[in-house]
Amino acid sequence: METVGFIGLGNMGGGMSLNIQKAGYPMVVYDLREEAAKPLLEGGARLAGSPAEVARLSDVTFTSLPGPKEVEAVATGLEGVLEGIRPGAIWVDLSTSRPTLIREIEPRFREKGAHVLDAPVSGGKSGAASRNLAVMVGGERDIFDRIKPLLEAFGDKVFYAGSIGAGSVSKLVHNMIGHGVRQAIAEGLTLGVKAGVDAESLWECVRRGSLGRMNVLHEGIVRTVFRGEFEPASFALSLARKDVGLATDLGREFNVPMPVANLAEQIAIEAMNRGWGDRDSSVTFLLQEEQAGVEVRAPQVDPAQAARFITTHPDAE
Ligand code: NAD
């Protein structure tokens, strides 16, 4: 069995490394806080004195560090992973970090005959402890395939995202969407409560409506945006514009600031003025694509199959 190194034994790394150990891999560990290694040492892991030593002793070295600054220092700094890594060995960064950084560092590992994957995770501290984690992986496909069983020792939803940096890009997109959606939820719930509906009823409405049925949202995006086809509409932009307008009116009536909702309304108005009122409400994607200078297309995805994936994976994040 490969020897596995693990650097960064915090909230996430602590749980993930213990699950790797539980799967039977011999381990070498390191953290600035020596006490963080205690549970692993009790399970038979070896304590290293530096990231370079971890890499020297390991076939696969994981890092789970706070952010880009620490990743860069641990990977390429004095006594870092790059210094110790052997030809053929693999470094996997599990941190949520800057995609450009891993793309810059990877060639230096390649020069030494070593491989790099970026594999940020989603699921929180409890998911790390219970092996309930999504792992989104960027790097060479055959290296991913080779260590997939090891990744599955701590993640139950492991998937390949693309070339180096793709895992980090996916993770940032995931968290950014989550944060934006939470802000929209905050605006909606403060509006609803101030306008006289209790929080529990509002939440029930969100859960039971089409918004709460993720497969409806998902199927809609696959059917329209991924194909670049916004007609016939299943929910017309003119109706969406009317609804968000009524909601922002209500916010004015009750003095509830709703920056995201008002911005969404302005974008819908612009789309209406393009003459798109009868198209599907997701046609506002076209304005964002125009401003971003890129298209979001994946016509090969089957909407029915995609929706089934979500219904059969209720815990997918
Ligand atoms: P944490 O602060 O609990 O753990 C980081 C660990 O790295 C600490 O034990 C720290 O001592 C160690 N460390 C820092 N600098 C080091 C260095 N130079 N050398 C060796 N060890 C060093 O953070 P966390 O919550 O475990 O998060 C780790 C990564 O996972 C972050 O990038 C975070 O964004 C990401 N993440 C966190 C969560 C979460 O819910 N906590 C969820 C998903 C992803």
mmCIF file of N, CA and C in Angstrom, residues 141-211:
data_model
loop_
_atom_site.group_PDB
_atom_site.id
_atom_site.type_symbol
_atom_site.label_atom_id
_atom_site.label_comp_id
_atom_site.label_asym_id
_atom_site.label_seq_id
_atom_site.Cartn_x
_atom_site.Cartn_y
_atom_site.Cartn_z
ATOM 1 N N ARG A 141 -5.622 13.156 -16.045
ATOM 2 C CA ARG A 141 -6.677 12.167 -15.837
ATOM 3 C C ARG A 141 -6.135 10.823 -15.320
ATOM 4 N N ASP A 142 -4.986 10.384 -15.866
ATOM 5 C CA ASP A 142 -4.511 9.050 -15.453
ATOM 6 C C ASP A 142 -3.983 9.064 -14.006
ATOM 7 N N ILE A 143 -3.495 10.219 -13.565
ATOM 8 C CA ILE A 143 -3.054 10.313 -12.159
ATOM 9 C C ILE A 143 -4.282 10.278 -11.252
ATOM 10 N N PHE A 144 -5.342 10.992 -11.681
ATOM 11 C CA PHE A 144 -6.607 10.953 -10.939
ATOM 12 C C PHE A 144 -7.115 9.512 -10.826
ATOM 13 N N ASP A 145 -7.149 8.809 -11.977
ATOM 14 C CA ASP A 145 -7.653 7.430 -11.976
ATOM 15 C C ASP A 145 -6.825 6.554 -11.038
ATOM 16 N N ARG A 146 -5.495 6.795 -11.048
ATOM 17 C CA ARG A 146 -4.604 5.952 -10.247
ATOM 18 C C ARG A 146 -4.888 6.102 -8.742
ATOM 19 N N ILE A 147 -5.160 7.346 -8.296
ATOM 20 C CA ILE A 147 -5.316 7.503 -6.833
ATOM 21 C C ILE A 147 -6.776 7.662 -6.391
ATOM 22 N N LYS A 148 -7.711 7.410 -7.325
ATOM 23 C CA LYS A 148 -9.134 7.573 -6.959
ATOM 24 C C LYS A 148 -9.515 6.755 -5.710
ATOM 25 N N PRO A 149 -9.066 5.490 -5.607
ATOM 26 C CA PRO A 149 -9.419 4.731 -4.397
ATOM 27 C C PRO A 149 -8.933 5.407 -3.112
ATOM 28 N N LEU A 150 -7.778 6.064 -3.181
ATOM 29 C CA LEU A 150 -7.257 6.773 -2.006
ATOM 30 C C LEU A 150 -8.139 7.994 -1.694
ATOM 31 N N LEU A 151 -8.553 8.720 -2.752
ATOM 32 C CA LEU A 151 -9.434 9.877 -2.538
ATOM 33 C C LEU A 151 -10.758 9.417 -1.937
ATOM 34 N N GLU A 152 -11.192 8.207 -2.340
ATOM 35 C CA GLU A 152 -12.464 7.682 -1.823
ATOM 36 C C GLU A 152 -12.355 7.188 -0.383
ATOM 37 N N ALA A 153 -11.141 7.177 0.142
ATOM 38 C CA ALA A 153 -10.998 6.838 1.565
ATOM 39 C C ALA A 153 -11.550 7.968 2.431
ATOM 40 N N PHE A 154 -11.589 9.211 1.890
ATOM 41 C CA PHE A 154 -12.130 10.317 2.700
ATOM 42 C C PHE A 154 -13.264 11.091 2.031
ATOM 43 N N GLY A 155 -13.558 10.784 0.758
ATOM 44 C CA GLY A 155 -14.644 11.483 0.068
ATOM 45 C C GLY A 155 -15.598 10.499 -0.560
ATOM 46 N N ASP A 156 -16.918 10.730 -0.408
ATOM 47 C CA ASP A 156 -17.883 9.799 -1.020
ATOM 48 C C ASP A 156 -18.366 10.298 -2.383
ATOM 49 N N LYS A 157 -18.035 11.551 -2.747
ATOM 50 C CA LYS A 157 -18.445 12.091 -4.057
ATOM 51 C C LYS A 157 -17.196 12.669 -4.724
ATOM 52 N N VAL A 158 -16.401 11.777 -5.302
ATOM 53 C CA VAL A 158 -15.130 12.172 -5.916
ATOM 54 C C VAL A 158 -15.348 12.301 -7.416
ATOM 55 N N PHE A 159 -15.027 13.459 -8.000
ATOM 56 C CA PHE A 159 -15.186 13.549 -9.450
ATOM 57 C C PHE A 159 -14.087 14.379 -10.104
ATOM 58 N N TYR A 160 -13.851 14.045 -11.396
ATOM 59 C CA TYR A 160 -12.795 14.685 -12.165
ATOM 60 C C TYR A 160 -13.353 15.943 -12.821
ATOM 61 N N ALA A 161 -12.681 17.093 -12.594
ATOM 62 C CA ALA A 161 -13.200 18.367 -13.123
ATOM 63 C C ALA A 161 -12.474 18.812 -14.387
ATOM 64 N N GLY A 162 -11.239 18.335 -14.612
ATOM 65 C CA GLY A 162 -10.489 18.762 -15.800
ATOM 66 C C GLY A 162 -9.014 18.928 -15.473
ATOM 67 N N SER A 163 -8.313 19.708 -16.307
ATOM 68 C CA SER A 163 -6.860 19.843 -16.150
ATOM 69 C C SER A 163 -6.505 20.620 -14.873
ATOM 70 N N ILE A 164 -5.204 20.759 -14.617
ATOM 71 C CA ILE A 164 -4.757 21.360 -13.351
ATOM 72 C C ILE A 164 -5.438 22.719 -13.107
ATOM 73 N N GLY A 165 -5.923 22.944 -11.906
ATOM 74 C CA GLY A 165 -6.629 24.185 -11.552
ATOM 75 C C GLY A 165 -8.138 24.048 -11.658
ATOM 76 N N ALA A 166 -8.619 23.032 -12.404
ATOM 77 C CA ALA A 166 -10.068 22.899 -12.640
ATOM 78 C C ALA A 166 -10.830 22.603 -11.344
ATOM 79 N N GLY A 167 -10.199 21.861 -10.440
ATOM 80 C CA GLY A 167 -10.844 21.576 -9.160
ATOM 81 C C GLY A 167 -11.043 22.862 -8.369
ATOM 82 N N SER A 168 -10.002 23.701 -8.336
ATOM 83 C CA SER A 168 -10.076 24.954 -7.575
ATOM 84 C C SER A 168 -11.083 25.918 -8.182
ATOM 85 N N VAL A 169 -11.102 25.991 -9.528
ATOM 86 C CA VAL A 169 -12.085 26.865 -10.187
ATOM 87 C C VAL A 169 -13.493 26.397 -9.811
ATOM 88 N N SER A 170 -13.734 25.072 -9.888
ATOM 89 C CA SER A 170 -15.067 24.533 -9.588
ATOM 90 C C SER A 170 -15.479 24.863 -8.160
ATOM 91 N N LYS A 171 -14.537 24.708 -7.242
ATOM 92 C CA LYS A 171 -14.840 24.956 -5.828
ATOM 93 C C LYS A 171 -15.186 26.428 -5.591
ATOM 94 N N LEU A 172 -14.436 27.346 -6.221
ATOM 95 C CA LEU A 172 -14.716 28.780 -6.038
ATOM 96 C C LEU A 172 -16.079 29.131 -6.628
ATOM 97 N N VAL A 173 -16.395 28.550 -7.792
ATOM 98 C CA VAL A 173 -17.704 28.798 -8.403
ATOM 99 C C VAL A 173 -18.807 28.278 -7.477
ATOM 100 N N HIS A 174 -18.606 27.076 -6.944
ATOM 101 C CA HIS A 174 -19.583 26.474 -6.033
ATOM 102 C C HIS A 174 -19.842 27.380 -4.836
ATOM 103 N N ASN A 175 -18.766 27.850 -4.197
ATOM 104 C CA ASN A 175 -18.936 28.657 -2.989
ATOM 105 C C ASN A 175 -19.498 30.045 -3.307
ATOM 106 N N MET A 176 -19.078 30.611 -4.457
ATOM 107 C CA MET A 176 -19.586 31.927 -4.832
ATOM 108 C C MET A 176 -21.094 31.859 -5.100
ATOM 109 N N ILE A 177 -21.543 30.822 -5.800
ATOM 110 C CA ILE A 177 -22.980 30.679 -6.055
ATOM 111 C C ILE A 177 -23.718 30.495 -4.724
ATOM 112 N N GLY A 178 -23.156 29.656 -3.853
ATOM 113 C CA GLY A 178 -23.788 29.414 -2.548
ATOM 114 C C GLY A 178 -23.944 30.714 -1.767
ATOM 115 N N HIS A 179 -22.903 31.538 -1.778
ATOM 116 C CA HIS A 179 -22.933 32.787 -1.024
ATOM 117 C C HIS A 179 -23.957 33.752 -1.617
ATOM 118 N N GLY A 180 -23.989 33.841 -2.948
ATOM 119 C CA GLY A 180 -24.947 34.729 -3.620
ATOM 120 C C GLY A 180 -26.385 34.291 -3.355
ATOM 121 N N VAL A 181 -26.608 32.972 -3.411
ATOM 122 C CA VAL A 181 -27.954 32.452 -3.179
ATOM 123 C C VAL A 181 -28.382 32.724 -1.733
ATOM 124 N N ARG A 182 -27.430 32.564 -0.812
ATOM 125 C CA ARG A 182 -27.759 32.837 0.599
ATOM 126 C C ARG A 182 -28.177 34.294 0.786
ATOM 127 N N GLN A 183 -27.510 35.228 0.081
ATOM 128 C CA GLN A 183 -27.883 36.637 0.176
ATOM 129 C C GLN A 183 -29.301 36.839 -0.361
ATOM 130 N N ALA A 184 -29.632 36.180 -1.479
ATOM 131 C CA ALA A 184 -30.987 36.293 -2.036
ATOM 132 C C ALA A 184 -32.000 35.715 -1.043
ATOM 133 N N ILE A 185 -31.642 34.611 -0.383
ATOM 134 C CA ILE A 185 -32.549 34.021 0.610
ATOM 135 C C ILE A 185 -32.735 34.990 1.782
ATOM 136 N N ALA A 186 -31.634 35.622 2.214
ATOM 137 C CA ALA A 186 -31.717 36.577 3.330
ATOM 138 C C ALA A 186 -32.655 37.733 2.962
ATOM 139 N N GLU A 187 -32.531 38.228 1.733
ATOM 140 C CA GLU A 187 -33.405 39.327 1.293
ATOM 141 C C GLU A 187 -34.868 38.868 1.283
ATOM 142 N N GLY A 188 -35.091 37.672 0.749
ATOM 143 C CA GLY A 188 -36.460 37.162 0.636
ATOM 144 C C GLY A 188 -37.092 36.929 1.996
ATOM 145 N N LEU A 189 -36.343 36.346 2.916
ATOM 146 C CA LEU A 189 -36.935 36.024 4.222
ATOM 147 C C LEU A 189 -37.161 37.286 5.060
ATOM 148 N N THR A 190 -36.243 38.261 4.992
ATOM 149 C CA THR A 190 -36.482 39.503 5.749
ATOM 150 C C THR A 190 -37.701 40.227 5.160
ATOM 151 N N LEU A 191 -37.828 40.213 3.829
ATOM 152 C CA LEU A 191 -39.004 40.827 3.192
ATOM 153 C C LEU A 191 -40.284 40.136 3.674
ATOM 154 N N GLY A 192 -40.274 38.810 3.609
ATOM 155 C CA GLY A 192 -41.473 38.055 3.952
ATOM 156 C C GLY A 192 -41.899 38.247 5.398
ATOM 157 N N VAL A 193 -40.918 38.202 6.318
ATOM 158 C CA VAL A 193 -41.253 38.346 7.747
ATOM 159 C C VAL A 193 -41.761 39.756 8.018
ATOM 160 N N LYS A 194 -41.095 40.763 7.423
ATOM 161 C CA LYS A 194 -41.521 42.151 7.670
ATOM 162 C C LYS A 194 -42.901 42.413 7.061
ATOM 163 N N ALA A 195 -43.224 41.684 5.984
ATOM 164 C CA ALA A 195 -44.529 41.853 5.338
ATOM 165 C C ALA A 195 -45.598 40.959 5.974
ATOM 166 N N GLY A 196 -45.252 40.307 7.097
ATOM 167 C CA GLY A 196 -46.299 39.669 7.894
ATOM 168 C C GLY A 196 -46.423 38.160 7.817
ATOM 169 N N VAL A 197 -45.460 37.458 7.233
ATOM 170 C CA VAL A 197 -45.553 35.988 7.175
ATOM 171 C C VAL A 197 -44.469 35.409 8.094
ATOM 172 N N ASP A 198 -44.797 34.343 8.830
ATOM 173 C CA ASP A 198 -43.772 33.823 9.750
ATOM 174 C C ASP A 198 -42.695 33.052 8.983
ATOM 175 N N ALA A 199 -41.514 33.005 9.598
ATOM 176 C CA ALA A 199 -40.334 32.459 8.935
ATOM 177 C C ALA A 199 -40.539 31.000 8.518
ATOM 178 N N GLU A 200 -41.202 30.225 9.374
ATOM 179 C CA GLU A 200 -41.372 28.802 9.074
ATOM 180 C C GLU A 200 -42.228 28.601 7.818
ATOM 181 N N SER A 201 -43.313 29.379 7.708
ATOM 182 C CA SER A 201 -44.180 29.249 6.530
ATOM 183 C C SER A 201 -43.435 29.662 5.268
ATOM 184 N N LEU A 202 -42.631 30.734 5.374
ATOM 185 C CA LEU A 202 -41.877 31.194 4.205
ATOM 186 C C LEU A 202 -40.917 30.118 3.723
ATOM 187 N N TRP A 203 -40.240 29.519 4.706
ATOM 188 C CA TRP A 203 -39.235 28.513 4.343
ATOM 189 C C TRP A 203 -39.900 27.297 3.710
ATOM 190 N N GLU A 204 -41.079 26.955 4.238
ATOM 191 C CA GLU A 204 -41.847 25.835 3.693
ATOM 192 C C GLU A 204 -42.225 26.122 2.230
ATOM 193 N N CYS A 205 -42.593 27.387 1.972
ATOM 194 C CA CYS A 205 -42.960 27.785 0.604
ATOM 195 C C CYS A 205 -41.747 27.660 -0.326
ATOM 196 N N VAL A 206 -40.572 28.099 0.157
ATOM 197 C CA VAL A 206 -39.357 28.010 -0.667
ATOM 198 C C VAL A 206 -39.039 26.539 -0.946
ATOM 199 N N ARG A 207 -39.187 25.714 0.090
ATOM 200 C CA ARG A 207 -38.842 24.289 -0.052
ATOM 201 C C ARG A 207 -39.791 23.554 -0.989
ATOM 202 N N ARG A 208 -41.095 23.909 -0.895
ATOM 203 C CA ARG A 208 -42.101 23.157 -1.670
ATOM 204 C C ARG A 208 -42.289 23.690 -3.083
ATOM 205 N N GLY A 209 -41.916 24.945 -3.299
ATOM 206 C CA GLY A 209 -42.049 25.526 -4.638
ATOM 207 C C GLY A 209 -40.998 24.964 -5.588
ATOM 208 N N SER A 210 -41.004 25.458 -6.826
ATOM 209 C CA SER A 210 -40.069 24.901 -7.815
ATOM 210 C C SER A 210 -38.625 25.150 -7.395
ATOM 211 N N LEU A 211 -38.391 26.241 -6.637
ATOM 212 C CA LEU A 211 -37.035 26.561 -6.185
ATOM 213 C C LEU A 211 -36.458 25.454 -5.298
#
